[in-house]
Amino acid sequence: MSNIGTTTATETLDASTTTAAAPAAGPTTTGTPPTLTTRPAALDAGYPADSVTGQTLDDLWHMARAVLDANWSHNHTVPSRTLYPHQWSWDAAFISIGLARVNPQRAWQDLRSLFLAQWPDGRVPHIVFDPNVAERDYFPGPTFWQVPRLRPGHSDGTGIVQPPAHAIAVWEIYRRSPDDRSLAELRWFYPRLVAAQDYLLTCRDAGRGGLASIVHPWESGLDNSPAWDAALSAVPADLGVLAGRQRHDNRVAAVAHRPTDEDYARFVALALAYRDGGYRDDDLPGRHDFVVECPTFNALLSAAERALAAIATVIGVDPGPHLARARRITQAIDERLWNPQTGMYHALDVRTGRLSPARCVSGLVPLILPDLPAPRAAALMAMAESARFGISAAMPVASYDRTADDFDPVRYWRGPVWININWLLCRGLRDHGRPAQAAQLRTAMLDLVRRSGYYEYFHPVTGDGVGSAAFSWTAALVLDLLADPEGLDEVTSDQAAAVTGR
Ligand code: 2M8
């Protein structure tokens, strides 16, 4: 059971870890970080010279940096100035992976700011609120979540989580610049990352099958995906919960692109129920209306253990337990979430024991796991290439089955193309022996952004930008792709051995 405690995060986290030395004082995160103004050499290799907009790859590189600079706010990067004016958890992971290519100091600072809001029980809030942003500029804001100040200096955040992509980010930043400062950062982050994983693997193992459950669609990051429709049907769509509350998203984005009021009412009701239950996690299936095992969330949970194994090796801690955990999670994903009828993974409703019938991109993301059984990886790659998801030279993978009756090319997570998901799939293709397809997917992503700009997501047929413009993770991950011309940025063999356990 998780509780809102009053111990300091530092006390709790350091006590819960293995033999990793907790640094007495971490590296300073103040001052102006240095920036790299030139992009890496050989960036154009393997990329077609023609361009729809006439932008060069240099332009693309500089514009991506400009987006990230414009979205930098004191000690973190906001996803979007208009739609998302605070710091988001898995956004921070993707953003810092891109920042690692141009400004490692800022990358560390960004992630640190997120972890300053970590709870004593290990959970990392899905949003960390900027006290300088007015309550009306994002709903639901801090007043809604009512999370108490958990320790002196604790930042305001929500009480729910997002996919655990942070260990991957920490490892990626370190391996781009493995200097003394980064080593100190590894030591600072390691116990905190372990605590975050422990929270998910213990308090959130509601299905008792070795996977973490999400208690809200917002925890998935794929918030409005049809993957949640079946489980959400058990949650009353009482529009009354929106009375006296003003949605901010519909004021700054097109209504047709955002969740319906019915779905928003369900989202708000679920958040209120979790909050009013004291953010407790005991007996979730009995007490809470939405308890779901998500393939993407759990794939990242397993991948995080692999990244922790690599980090542990560098700081002198035994990586074995992390690798064993990673294998167990991958196995549990396969045993619990695989649907032999569809040939892909699906979300599991823990309360009913049923897999969601929807074919969503979330079910392809376990491809990022190097220990996924080869036949499963082959099936996922075939599905990604099929008419349902439409990976091609021209277009990255859509977020939902293109042939489904309710496929919606503009409503978020119900059809459009997202760069973060495709960036993950690109790594999966690479790690499962498909370098040509990985390179093709990389080109498709770069073409899309070059044509349409740094949008939050993209129309899966026309490629037009949708959602908020100047979106941070799109810019950050394009920087990472641009700096990695072959789409094959292999880790060294030593690092690979630590990460894969092979
Ligand atoms: C979207 O989610 C937020 C709620 O957390 C929203 O719609 O208001 C999602 O796309 C999520 O994955 C993302 O982290 C967040 C900020 O970019 O926006």
XYZ file of C-alpha atoms and ligand atoms in Angstrom, residues 79 83-84 88-91 126-127 138-139 162 218 220-223 249 258 264 412-413 418 456 471 473, ligand 1:
44
model
C 5.926 20.368 -23.854
C -1.408 23.618 -24.399
C 0.928 22.185 -21.750
C 5.311 16.454 -17.947
C 6.973 13.262 -16.829
C 7.556 11.117 -19.925
C 7.931 14.259 -22.040
C 2.879 12.862 -14.240
C 2.956 16.668 -14.102
C -4.040 24.350 -17.342
C -6.823 22.099 -16.137
C 3.338 8.298 -16.568
C -3.487 9.841 -18.442
C -0.497 5.692 -20.162
C 0.640 8.794 -22.030
C -1.556 7.509 -24.890
C -4.399 9.183 -23.053
C -7.383 22.307 -23.723
C -9.256 16.635 -28.246
C -13.140 14.125 -20.168
C -5.357 12.685 -30.436
C -4.122 9.119 -29.907
C 3.328 10.475 -32.977
C 2.580 17.506 -31.444
C 6.114 20.726 -29.506
C 9.460 15.984 -27.748
C -1.158 14.700 -23.293
O -1.728 14.515 -21.994
C -2.178 15.591 -21.179
C -2.610 15.016 -19.842
O -1.517 14.468 -19.195
C -3.342 16.347 -21.754
O -3.933 15.929 -22.753
O -3.697 17.391 -21.181
C -0.624 13.320 -23.753
O -0.314 13.326 -25.116
C 0.587 12.900 -22.921
O 1.198 11.749 -23.448
C 1.633 14.008 -22.837
O 2.613 13.636 -21.913
C 1.017 15.354 -22.436
C 2.004 16.512 -22.545
O 2.648 16.486 -23.792
O -0.108 15.650 -23.268
